Tab-separated table of C-alpha atoms in Angstrom:
chain	number	residue	atom	x	y	z
A	1	MET	CA	-40.299	-32.535	-156.215
A	2	LEU	CA	-36.923	-32.758	-154.969
A	3	TYR	CA	-37.050	-36.186	-152.755
A	4	TYR	CA	-37.332	-38.219	-155.886
A	5	ILE	CA	-34.966	-36.129	-157.801
A	6	PHE	CA	-32.321	-37.228	-155.859
A	7	ARG	CA	-33.432	-40.173	-154.692
A	8	PHE	CA	-33.424	-40.820	-158.727
A	9	LEU	CA	-29.642	-39.467	-158.966
A	10	ASP	CA	-28.701	-41.577	-155.780
A	11	GLN	CA	-28.791	-44.738	-157.243
A	12	PHE	CA	-26.014	-43.521	-159.874
A	13	GLY	CA	-23.535	-43.347	-156.445
A	14	ILE	CA	-23.336	-39.074	-156.903
A	15	SER	CA	-21.978	-37.961	-153.162
A	16	GLY	CA	-24.567	-36.362	-150.798
A	17	THR	CA	-27.579	-37.889	-152.590
A	18	HIS	CA	-28.413	-40.880	-149.802
A	19	LEU	CA	-29.367	-37.863	-147.490
A	20	TRP	CA	-31.868	-36.928	-148.596
A	21	GLY	CA	-33.505	-40.484	-147.175
A	22	TYR	CA	-33.217	-39.669	-144.046
A	23	ILE	CA	-36.706	-37.831	-142.368
A	24	SER	CA	-34.557	-36.355	-140.218
A	25	PHE	CA	-31.805	-34.625	-142.743
A	26	ARG	CA	-35.795	-33.271	-144.725
A	27	SER	CA	-37.208	-32.782	-142.192
A	28	ILE	CA	-34.698	-30.033	-140.730
A	29	LEU	CA	-34.153	-28.428	-144.769
A	30	ALA	CA	-38.775	-28.017	-144.606
A	31	LEU	CA	-38.562	-25.787	-141.644
A	32	ILE	CA	-35.641	-24.087	-142.434
A	33	LEU	CA	-37.026	-23.008	-145.797
A	34	SER	CA	-40.851	-22.425	-144.167
A	35	LEU	CA	-39.056	-20.286	-141.622
A	36	ILE	CA	-36.777	-18.342	-145.213
A	37	VAL	CA	-40.256	-17.944	-147.409
A	38	SER	CA	-42.505	-17.029	-144.197
A	39	ALA	CA	-39.581	-14.677	-143.726
A	40	TRP	CA	-38.893	-12.807	-147.833
A	41	PHE	CA	-42.342	-13.444	-148.398
A	42	GLY	CA	-44.021	-12.277	-145.314
A	43	GLU	CA	-42.034	-9.466	-145.946
A	44	HIS	CA	-42.956	-7.888	-149.784
A	45	PHE	CA	-46.457	-9.343	-148.666
A	46	ILE	CA	-47.147	-7.152	-146.074
A	47	LYS	CA	-46.209	-4.297	-148.337
A	48	PHE	CA	-48.546	-5.215	-150.973
A	49	LEU	CA	-51.417	-5.313	-148.929
A	50	LYS	CA	-50.594	-1.809	-147.620
A	51	ARG	CA	-50.809	-0.721	-151.469
A	52	ARG	CA	-53.940	-1.612	-152.091
A	53	GLN	CA	-55.165	-0.849	-148.187
A	54	ILE	CA	-55.922	-4.655	-147.491
A	55	THR	CA	-56.390	-3.698	-143.458
A	56	GLU	CA	-58.466	-4.192	-140.423
A	57	THR	CA	-61.277	-0.831	-140.470
A	58	ALA	CA	-63.185	0.355	-137.369
A	59	ARG	CA	-65.430	-2.340	-135.584
A	60	ASP	CA	-69.210	-1.918	-133.501
A	61	SER	CA	-67.444	-1.826	-130.403
A	62	LYS	CA	-70.158	-3.495	-128.554
A	63	ILE	CA	-68.520	-6.772	-130.836
A	64	ASP	CA	-65.267	-6.193	-130.981
A	65	PRO	CA	-63.956	-3.619	-127.625
A	66	PHE	CA	-60.160	-4.463	-128.398
A	67	GLY	CA	-61.111	-3.468	-132.284
A	68	GLN	CA	-59.560	0.535	-132.324
A	69	LYS	CA	-56.530	-1.042	-131.369
A	70	LYS	CA	-56.564	-3.015	-135.118
A	71	ILE	CA	-57.375	-0.811	-137.531
A	72	GLY	CA	-54.900	-0.014	-140.775
A	73	VAL	CA	-53.295	-3.769	-139.768
A	74	PRO	CA	-53.248	-5.759	-142.309
A	75	SER	CA	-55.353	-9.065	-142.866
A	76	MET	CA	-55.101	-12.036	-144.333
A	77	GLY	CA	-51.667	-12.828	-143.056
A	78	GLY	CA	-52.854	-16.265	-143.302
A	79	ILE	CA	-51.703	-16.403	-146.605
A	80	ILE	CA	-48.220	-16.305	-145.467
A	81	ILE	CA	-48.159	-19.438	-143.795
A	82	ILE	CA	-50.303	-21.404	-146.246
A	83	ALA	CA	-47.689	-20.195	-148.877
A	84	SER	CA	-44.111	-21.133	-145.806
A	85	ILE	CA	-45.808	-24.855	-144.827
A	86	LEU	CA	-46.668	-25.703	-148.875
A	87	ILE	CA	-44.092	-24.466	-150.246
A	88	PRO	CA	-40.940	-26.697	-148.205
A	89	VAL	CA	-43.777	-29.857	-148.575
A	90	LEU	CA	-44.171	-29.439	-152.196
A	91	LEU	CA	-40.544	-29.999	-152.376
A	92	LEU	CA	-39.683	-32.220	-149.768
A	93	GLY	CA	-42.006	-34.762	-149.327
A	94	ARG	CA	-42.488	-37.830	-150.597
A	95	LEU	CA	-46.029	-36.093	-152.437
A	96	ARG	CA	-47.289	-40.492	-153.257
A	97	ASN	CA	-47.874	-40.785	-149.295
A	98	VAL	CA	-51.722	-40.322	-148.684
A	99	TYR	CA	-51.006	-39.156	-144.544
A	100	LEU	CA	-49.302	-35.689	-146.406
A	101	LEU	CA	-51.556	-36.125	-149.021
A	102	LEU	CA	-54.654	-35.000	-146.039
A	103	MET	CA	-52.955	-32.272	-145.181
A	104	ILE	CA	-52.038	-30.495	-148.072
A	105	ALA	CA	-55.836	-30.754	-149.196
A	106	THR	CA	-56.917	-29.787	-145.689
A	107	THR	CA	-54.038	-27.101	-146.218
A	108	ILE	CA	-56.404	-25.548	-148.846
A	109	TRP	CA	-59.576	-26.404	-147.648
A	110	LEU	CA	-59.806	-24.695	-145.101
A	111	GLY	CA	-56.894	-21.896	-146.573
A	112	PHE	CA	-59.862	-21.416	-148.768
A	113	LEU	CA	-62.617	-21.335	-146.419
A	114	GLY	CA	-60.657	-18.922	-144.331
A	115	GLY	CA	-59.759	-17.009	-147.089
A	116	MET	CA	-63.740	-16.219	-148.307
A	117	ASP	CA	-65.012	-15.393	-144.822
A	118	ASP	CA	-62.036	-12.760	-144.649
A	119	PHE	CA	-62.496	-10.692	-148.315
A	120	ILE	CA	-66.224	-11.087	-147.004
A	121	LYS	CA	-64.443	-9.043	-144.372
A	122	ILE	CA	-62.086	-6.947	-146.127
A	123	PHE	CA	-63.763	-6.875	-149.462
A	124	ARG	CA	-67.822	-7.160	-149.228
A	125	HIS	CA	-67.035	-4.524	-145.853
A	126	ASN	CA	-69.166	-6.698	-143.895
A	127	LYS	CA	-67.561	-7.300	-140.391
A	128	GLU	CA	-69.918	-11.122	-140.129
A	129	GLY	CA	-67.440	-12.368	-142.505
A	130	LEU	CA	-68.615	-16.171	-144.209
A	131	LYS	CA	-72.026	-17.144	-142.368
A	132	GLY	CA	-71.005	-18.817	-140.192
A	133	LYS	CA	-73.432	-22.421	-141.412
A	134	TYR	CA	-70.954	-21.875	-144.455
A	135	LYS	CA	-68.208	-22.298	-142.288
A	136	ILE	CA	-69.638	-25.020	-140.819
A	137	VAL	CA	-70.334	-26.886	-143.690
A	138	GLY	CA	-66.071	-27.050	-144.951
A	139	GLN	CA	-65.290	-27.754	-141.340
A	140	VAL	CA	-67.340	-30.947	-142.192
A	141	SER	CA	-66.281	-31.670	-145.730
A	142	ILE	CA	-63.371	-31.482	-145.268
A	143	GLY	CA	-63.622	-33.693	-141.609
A	144	LEU	CA	-65.341	-36.208	-143.755
A	145	ILE	CA	-63.582	-35.832	-146.404
A	146	VAL	CA	-60.328	-37.249	-144.466
A	147	GLY	CA	-63.131	-39.647	-142.677
A	148	LEU	CA	-63.324	-41.392	-145.329
A	149	VAL	CA	-60.190	-41.518	-146.493
A	150	LEU	CA	-59.086	-43.726	-144.093
A	151	TRP	CA	-61.230	-45.598	-143.484
A	152	MET	CA	-61.153	-46.652	-147.331
A	153	SER	CA	-57.928	-46.081	-148.529
A	154	PRO	CA	-55.938	-50.124	-148.166
A	155	ASP	CA	-52.373	-47.573	-147.806
A	156	VAL	CA	-53.526	-46.650	-143.944
A	157	LYS	CA	-52.145	-49.021	-141.379
A	158	ALA	CA	-50.781	-49.607	-138.574
A	159	ASN	CA	-48.913	-52.549	-136.738
A	160	LEU	CA	-50.629	-53.013	-133.622
A	161	ASN	CA	-48.105	-52.430	-130.187
A	162	VAL	CA	-48.904	-56.657	-128.206
A	163	GLU	CA	-47.516	-57.454	-124.951
A	164	VAL	CA	-45.109	-60.557	-124.907
A	165	GLU	CA	-44.133	-62.435	-121.901
A	166	ARG	CA	-41.653	-64.755	-120.899
A	167	PRO	CA	-40.917	-66.762	-118.743
A	168	GLY	CA	-38.015	-65.666	-116.151
A	169	GLN	CA	-38.470	-62.536	-118.306
A	170	THR	CA	-39.552	-58.718	-117.965
A	171	VAL	CA	-42.611	-58.189	-120.166
A	172	THR	CA	-41.902	-56.526	-123.127
A	173	VAL	CA	-43.648	-55.089	-126.033
A	174	THR	CA	-43.629	-55.448	-129.829
A	175	HIS	CA	-45.905	-55.253	-132.731
A	176	THR	CA	-47.687	-57.162	-134.835
A	177	GLN	CA	-46.133	-58.821	-138.026
A	178	GLN	CA	-48.311	-57.461	-140.532
A	179	ALA	CA	-50.009	-54.074	-140.766
A	180	GLU	CA	-53.288	-53.159	-140.829
A	181	LYS	CA	-56.668	-51.313	-140.843
A	182	THR	CA	-57.362	-50.816	-136.825
A	183	LEU	CA	-60.019	-48.725	-135.605
A	184	LYS	CA	-58.006	-48.449	-132.010
A	185	THR	CA	-56.628	-45.005	-130.887
A	186	THR	CA	-54.776	-44.327	-127.933
A	187	ILE	CA	-56.700	-43.533	-123.893
A	188	PRO	CA	-53.914	-41.119	-122.404
A	189	PHE	CA	-53.215	-42.696	-119.027
A	190	VAL	CA	-54.285	-46.349	-119.465
A	191	LYS	CA	-52.320	-48.551	-119.723
A	192	ASN	CA	-52.090	-51.534	-122.275
A	193	HIS	CA	-55.806	-50.456	-123.806
A	194	ASN	CA	-56.295	-48.620	-127.335
A	195	LEU	CA	-59.882	-47.857	-127.281
A	196	ASP	CA	-61.499	-49.541	-130.168
A	197	TYR	CA	-63.797	-47.651	-131.865
A	198	SER	CA	-66.283	-50.601	-132.754
A	199	LYS	CA	-65.820	-52.851	-129.892
A	200	ILE	CA	-67.692	-49.175	-128.486
A	201	MET	CA	-70.735	-50.051	-131.391
A	202	SER	CA	-70.449	-53.656	-130.629
A	203	PHE	CA	-74.194	-53.469	-130.117
A	204	CYS	CA	-75.047	-53.516	-133.732
A	205	GLY	CA	-73.946	-57.269	-134.242
A	206	ASP	CA	-72.513	-57.978	-137.011
A	207	TYR	CA	-72.338	-54.706	-138.799
A	208	ALA	CA	-70.364	-53.707	-135.582
A	209	ASN	CA	-66.958	-53.192	-137.290
A	210	ALA	CA	-68.746	-50.702	-140.563
A	211	ALA	CA	-70.400	-49.263	-137.387
A	212	GLY	CA	-67.165	-48.451	-136.125
A	213	TRP	CA	-66.437	-46.341	-139.338
A	214	ILE	CA	-69.101	-44.149	-139.329
A	215	LEU	CA	-68.134	-43.667	-135.794
A	216	PHE	CA	-64.903	-42.551	-136.929
A	217	VAL	CA	-65.819	-40.472	-139.389
A	218	ILE	CA	-67.947	-38.360	-136.972
A	219	MET	CA	-65.329	-38.881	-134.582
A	220	THR	CA	-63.003	-37.013	-136.898
A	221	ILE	CA	-65.476	-34.523	-138.252
A	222	LEU	CA	-66.175	-33.515	-134.844
A	223	VAL	CA	-62.310	-33.245	-133.822
A	224	VAL	CA	-61.759	-31.097	-136.950
A	225	THR	CA	-63.936	-28.834	-136.752
A	226	ALA	CA	-63.714	-28.373	-132.948
A	227	VAL	CA	-60.319	-27.546	-132.569
A	228	SER	CA	-60.581	-25.030	-136.467
A	229	ASN	CA	-63.267	-23.184	-134.048
A	230	GLY	CA	-61.235	-23.907	-130.959
A	231	ALA	CA	-57.750	-21.499	-132.957
A	232	ASN	CA	-60.419	-19.387	-134.083
A	233	LEU	CA	-61.085	-17.730	-131.368
A	234	ASN	CA	-57.963	-18.473	-130.044
A	235	ASP	CA	-56.259	-15.546	-132.404
A	236	GLY	CA	-58.014	-12.777	-130.609
A	237	MET	CA	-54.442	-11.113	-129.098
A	238	ASP	CA	-51.050	-10.557	-131.013
A	239	GLY	CA	-48.758	-13.439	-131.604
A	240	MET	CA	-51.668	-15.635	-129.522
A	241	CYS	CA	-52.787	-18.161	-132.286
A	242	ALA	CA	-49.314	-18.525	-133.621
A	243	GLY	CA	-47.104	-18.747	-130.599
A	244	ASN	CA	-49.893	-21.633	-128.492
A	245	SER	CA	-49.908	-23.578	-132.619
A	246	ALA	CA	-46.069	-23.560	-133.255
A	247	ILE	CA	-45.399	-25.461	-129.894
A	248	ILE	CA	-48.621	-27.578	-130.358
A	249	GLY	CA	-46.538	-28.748	-133.509
A	250	VAL	CA	-43.865	-29.545	-131.600
A	251	ALA	CA	-45.509	-32.303	-129.292
A	252	LEU	CA	-47.437	-33.621	-132.674
A	253	GLY	CA	-43.962	-34.022	-134.749
A	254	ILE	CA	-42.612	-35.453	-131.980
A	255	LEU	CA	-45.663	-37.886	-130.825
A	256	ALA	CA	-45.393	-38.150	-135.402
A	257	TYR	CA	-41.542	-39.670	-135.462
A	258	VAL	CA	-42.536	-41.930	-132.279
A	259	SER	CA	-45.596	-43.375	-134.100
A	260	SER	CA	-42.885	-44.294	-136.844
A	261	HIS	CA	-40.526	-45.825	-135.792
A	262	TYR	CA	-40.520	-49.238	-134.836
A	263	GLU	CA	-38.164	-48.970	-131.628
A	264	TYR	CA	-39.586	-46.407	-130.196
A	265	ALA	CA	-43.164	-47.104	-130.317
A	266	ALA	CA	-42.587	-50.456	-128.963
A	267	TYR	CA	-40.801	-48.981	-125.890
A	268	LEU	CA	-44.094	-46.831	-125.208
A	269	ASN	CA	-45.732	-48.758	-126.506
A	270	ILE	CA	-47.771	-47.372	-128.480
A	271	MET	CA	-49.152	-48.263	-132.551
A	272	TYR	CA	-46.719	-47.755	-134.804
A	273	ILE	CA	-48.252	-46.666	-138.309
A	274	PRO	CA	-46.015	-46.728	-141.051
A	275	ASP	CA	-45.223	-44.355	-143.359
A	276	SER	CA	-46.201	-41.442	-140.947
A	277	GLN	CA	-42.864	-39.969	-141.126
A	278	GLU	CA	-44.002	-37.702	-143.607
A	279	LEU	CA	-45.741	-35.927	-141.383
A	280	VAL	CA	-42.818	-34.912	-139.503
A	281	VAL	CA	-42.078	-33.228	-142.552
A	282	PHE	CA	-45.001	-31.130	-142.664
A	283	PHE	CA	-44.752	-30.587	-138.853
A	284	CYS	CA	-41.629	-28.826	-139.446
A	285	ALA	CA	-42.579	-26.979	-142.585
A	286	PHE	CA	-46.025	-26.396	-139.643
A	287	ILE	CA	-43.246	-25.199	-136.884
A	288	GLY	CA	-41.318	-22.640	-139.413
A	289	ALA	CA	-44.842	-21.209	-141.129
A	290	MET	CA	-45.817	-20.213	-137.404
A	291	ILE	CA	-42.405	-18.860	-136.118
A	292	GLY	CA	-41.521	-17.558	-138.819
A	293	PHE	CA	-45.354	-16.051	-139.110
A	294	LEU	CA	-44.640	-14.988	-135.571
A	295	TRP	CA	-41.515	-12.464	-136.710
A	296	TYR	CA	-44.212	-9.985	-138.303
A	297	ASN	CA	-47.442	-10.992	-136.068
A	298	ALA	CA	-45.603	-10.712	-131.781
A	299	TYR	CA	-46.840	-7.561	-130.047
A	300	PRO	CA	-47.427	-5.084	-131.844
A	301	ALA	CA	-48.882	-6.602	-135.002
A	302	GLN	CA	-47.390	-5.479	-138.168
A	303	ILE	CA	-50.114	-8.100	-140.187
A	304	PHE	CA	-53.136	-10.171	-138.345
A	305	MET	CA	-53.852	-13.776	-140.012
A	306	GLY	CA	-57.158	-13.675	-140.327
A	307	ASP	CA	-59.836	-16.711	-140.603
A	308	THR	CA	-57.596	-17.905	-144.075
A	309	GLY	CA	-54.748	-19.406	-140.746
A	310	SER	CA	-56.490	-19.814	-137.561
A	311	LEU	CA	-58.934	-21.993	-139.582
A	312	THR	CA	-56.139	-23.855	-141.369
A	313	ILE	CA	-54.035	-24.495	-138.127
A	314	GLY	CA	-56.735	-26.059	-136.866
A	315	GLY	CA	-58.007	-27.863	-139.534
A	316	ILE	CA	-54.051	-29.299	-139.552
A	317	ILE	CA	-54.271	-30.041	-135.766
A	318	GLY	CA	-56.985	-31.907	-135.582
A	319	VAL	CA	-56.462	-33.900	-138.875
A	320	GLY	CA	-52.613	-35.102	-138.121
A	321	ALA	CA	-54.308	-36.110	-134.913
A	322	ILE	CA	-56.481	-37.955	-136.011
A	323	ILE	CA	-53.738	-39.628	-138.672
A	324	ILE	CA	-51.293	-40.785	-136.140
A	325	HIS	CA	-54.045	-41.478	-134.257
A	326	LYS	CA	-53.612	-39.306	-130.718
A	327	GLU	CA	-57.016	-37.365	-131.580
A	328	LEU	CA	-58.147	-38.621	-127.656
A	329	LEU	CA	-54.867	-36.127	-126.797
A	330	LEU	CA	-56.253	-32.720	-127.939
A	331	PRO	CA	-58.228	-31.672	-124.375
A	332	ILE	CA	-55.263	-31.995	-123.066
A	333	LEU	CA	-52.664	-31.152	-126.056
A	334	CYS	CA	-54.857	-27.567	-127.181
A	335	GLY	CA	-56.070	-27.174	-123.312
A	336	VAL	CA	-56.262	-23.760	-124.332
A	337	PHE	CA	-58.027	-23.889	-127.935
A	338	PHE	CA	-60.485	-25.742	-125.201
A	339	MET	CA	-60.641	-23.377	-123.087
A	340	GLU	CA	-61.298	-20.727	-125.411
A	341	SER	CA	-64.395	-22.789	-126.883
A	342	LEU	CA	-65.787	-23.645	-123.659
A	343	SER	CA	-65.761	-20.257	-121.452
A	344	VAL	CA	-67.434	-18.699	-124.904
A	345	ILE	CA	-69.983	-21.024	-124.220
A	346	ILE	CA	-70.690	-21.410	-120.766
A	347	GLN	CA	-70.617	-17.266	-120.440
A	348	VAL	CA	-73.724	-17.113	-123.519
A	349	TRP	CA	-75.153	-20.240	-121.176
A	350	TYR	CA	-75.056	-18.214	-118.513
A	351	PHE	CA	-76.437	-15.679	-119.429
A	352	LYS	CA	-79.727	-16.566	-121.393
A	353	LEU	CA	-80.070	-18.391	-117.727
A	354	GLY	CA	-80.067	-15.367	-116.437
A	355	LYS	CA	-82.345	-13.800	-119.293
A	356	ARG	CA	-84.658	-16.492	-118.628
A	357	ARG	CA	-85.855	-15.218	-115.079
A	358	GLY	CA	-84.875	-11.051	-116.408
A	359	VAL	CA	-81.392	-11.407	-114.500
A	360	LYS	CA	-78.659	-9.870	-116.797
A	361	GLN	CA	-75.351	-12.070	-115.856
A	362	ARG	CA	-72.292	-13.460	-116.716
A	363	VAL	CA	-69.813	-15.766	-115.398
A	364	PHE	CA	-66.612	-13.813	-117.119
A	365	LYS	CA	-65.498	-9.807	-117.066
A	366	ARG	CA	-65.493	-11.250	-121.158
A	367	THR	CA	-65.204	-14.016	-124.259
A	368	PRO	CA	-63.066	-15.704	-125.600
A	369	ILE	CA	-61.391	-16.598	-121.921
A	370	HIS	CA	-57.891	-14.309	-123.124
A	371	ASP	CA	-60.556	-11.115	-122.987
A	372	ASN	CA	-61.185	-12.031	-119.510
A	373	PHE	CA	-57.967	-10.731	-118.877
A	374	ARG	CA	-57.112	-7.358	-120.527
A	375	THR	CA	-60.494	-6.407	-119.714
A	376	THR	CA	-61.356	-3.564	-116.608
A	377	ASP	CA	-63.857	-3.690	-113.666
A	378	ALA	CA	-64.436	0.405	-115.873
A	379	GLU	CA	-65.462	-1.670	-119.287
A	380	LEU	CA	-67.925	-3.779	-117.671
A	381	ASP	CA	-71.946	-3.538	-117.515
A	382	ALA	CA	-72.346	-1.482	-114.877
A	383	ASP	CA	-76.357	-3.727	-114.991
A	384	CYS	CA	-74.891	-6.760	-115.300
A	385	LYS	CA	-74.052	-9.129	-112.322
A	386	TYR	CA	-71.019	-10.947	-112.144
A	387	LEU	CA	-69.497	-14.612	-111.399
A	388	LEU	CA	-66.039	-13.921	-111.883
A	389	ARG	CA	-64.206	-10.307	-111.259
A	390	TRP	CA	-60.320	-12.088	-111.809
A	391	PRO	CA	-58.087	-9.650	-112.818
A	392	ARG	CA	-59.458	-7.069	-110.974
A	393	GLY	CA	-57.348	-4.758	-113.292
A	394	ALA	CA	-56.178	-5.958	-117.155
A	395	TRP	CA	-53.025	-7.774	-117.373
A	396	LEU	CA	-50.591	-6.723	-121.054
A	397	GLU	CA	-51.271	-7.662	-123.897
A	398	SER	CA	-47.680	-9.288	-124.986
A	399	LYS	CA	-48.026	-10.225	-120.722
A	400	ILE	CA	-50.831	-12.690	-121.305
A	401	THR	CA	-49.869	-14.548	-124.400
A	402	ILE	CA	-46.776	-14.736	-123.024
A	403	ARG	CA	-48.724	-16.598	-120.567
A	404	PHE	CA	-50.597	-18.806	-122.454
A	405	TRP	CA	-47.888	-19.464	-123.769
A	406	ILE	CA	-46.202	-20.464	-120.905
A	407	VAL	CA	-49.640	-23.142	-120.269
A	408	THR	CA	-49.772	-24.646	-124.024
A	409	VAL	CA	-45.908	-25.851	-122.980
A	410	LEU	CA	-47.096	-27.451	-119.513
A	411	LEU	CA	-49.910	-29.686	-122.240
A	412	ALA	CA	-47.477	-30.176	-124.422
A	413	ALA	CA	-45.326	-31.549	-122.529
A	414	MET	CA	-48.084	-32.902	-120.888
A	415	ALA	CA	-49.528	-34.904	-123.261
A	416	ILE	CA	-46.576	-36.494	-124.259
A	417	ILE	CA	-45.550	-37.586	-121.334
A	418	THR	CA	-49.246	-39.638	-120.889
A	419	LEU	CA	-47.604	-42.350	-123.657
A	420	LYS	CA	-44.992	-43.105	-120.717
A	421	ILE	CA	-47.254	-43.002	-117.700
A	422	ARG	CA	-49.193	-45.103	-119.186
């Protein structure tokens, strides 16, 4: 909104209005504004929730043995995150940009889905929340919408990276002159090669391109659902998900910036994606919202983000990576989210495997994996066989959170480095 106002005023030569044409200026403003919004709105929102007694209540200790610590703490803090993202983006972003619109739609859609889950838990006193099948339908729906828009929109194009070898000179990387629709995506660690979804579907003959787009839409659905659920599982300790997400947001902001810069994209041998620089504004607002929320969510938490925040965060990360053709970097970048999900899958599979043989067994002391580190041996089921009992004692919650942040920093650095390793 403000972008268009100041760009209009720039036509009259008013001093300072030209700054709004710089992505760096608007991005930094978005970061600052999101911090201010989260700090100011967060304080008043927490007071409002406490007055209305919209707080966590007792949980079944068998389902959540750590739930007693959460009693009386306000939830639905994801509303703070969503407001802190949308207000700066709506004020400072170019709202005609298809990528920005997709990110806004993802934020609102998954925010509403998570909000419904939190509403049922708090106001209906049903700790199961929204049924799992409805969550999946909501996640699949936004993934389908994003995939179809990226397929059909004429504004979604990229300049492919190509190598030029001249006699007596080193090989240089440039881009095709015309931006075009593409099904290619970056493969980490593989030099001079992009994965082409249409080539995977080459067995479809003349329909390989259409089949490739269908595969791309399916991939979009899987990425959005997987990352969203991973972030949801990671939201189990004070500051855990917000801190990890802020770090991931920094990495995605860097990747979005180099993908939108013609020279940097050529230097890193990746696709140049015109107009994707608006994602930098969005991710700066996202980073500011995460850091601002940590002011209240760091241990001991004054508010929890709930599914309103965690589902939204995961969706934002997934869609952002897909837009800049970096979805295959997510297993590295979101390694912590991936391990949270994988630990639950392994635990359930191993338990069911033992149940068939009449043996009560588990791999970890408790899942998601972060709970494994705060569970003492005294809290374990004496009748159950555990494959892994490390650590023998329990770590402090703040220590677990910070160590997970450190791991995410290393993974984010590795994800960025893979571009140069190629």
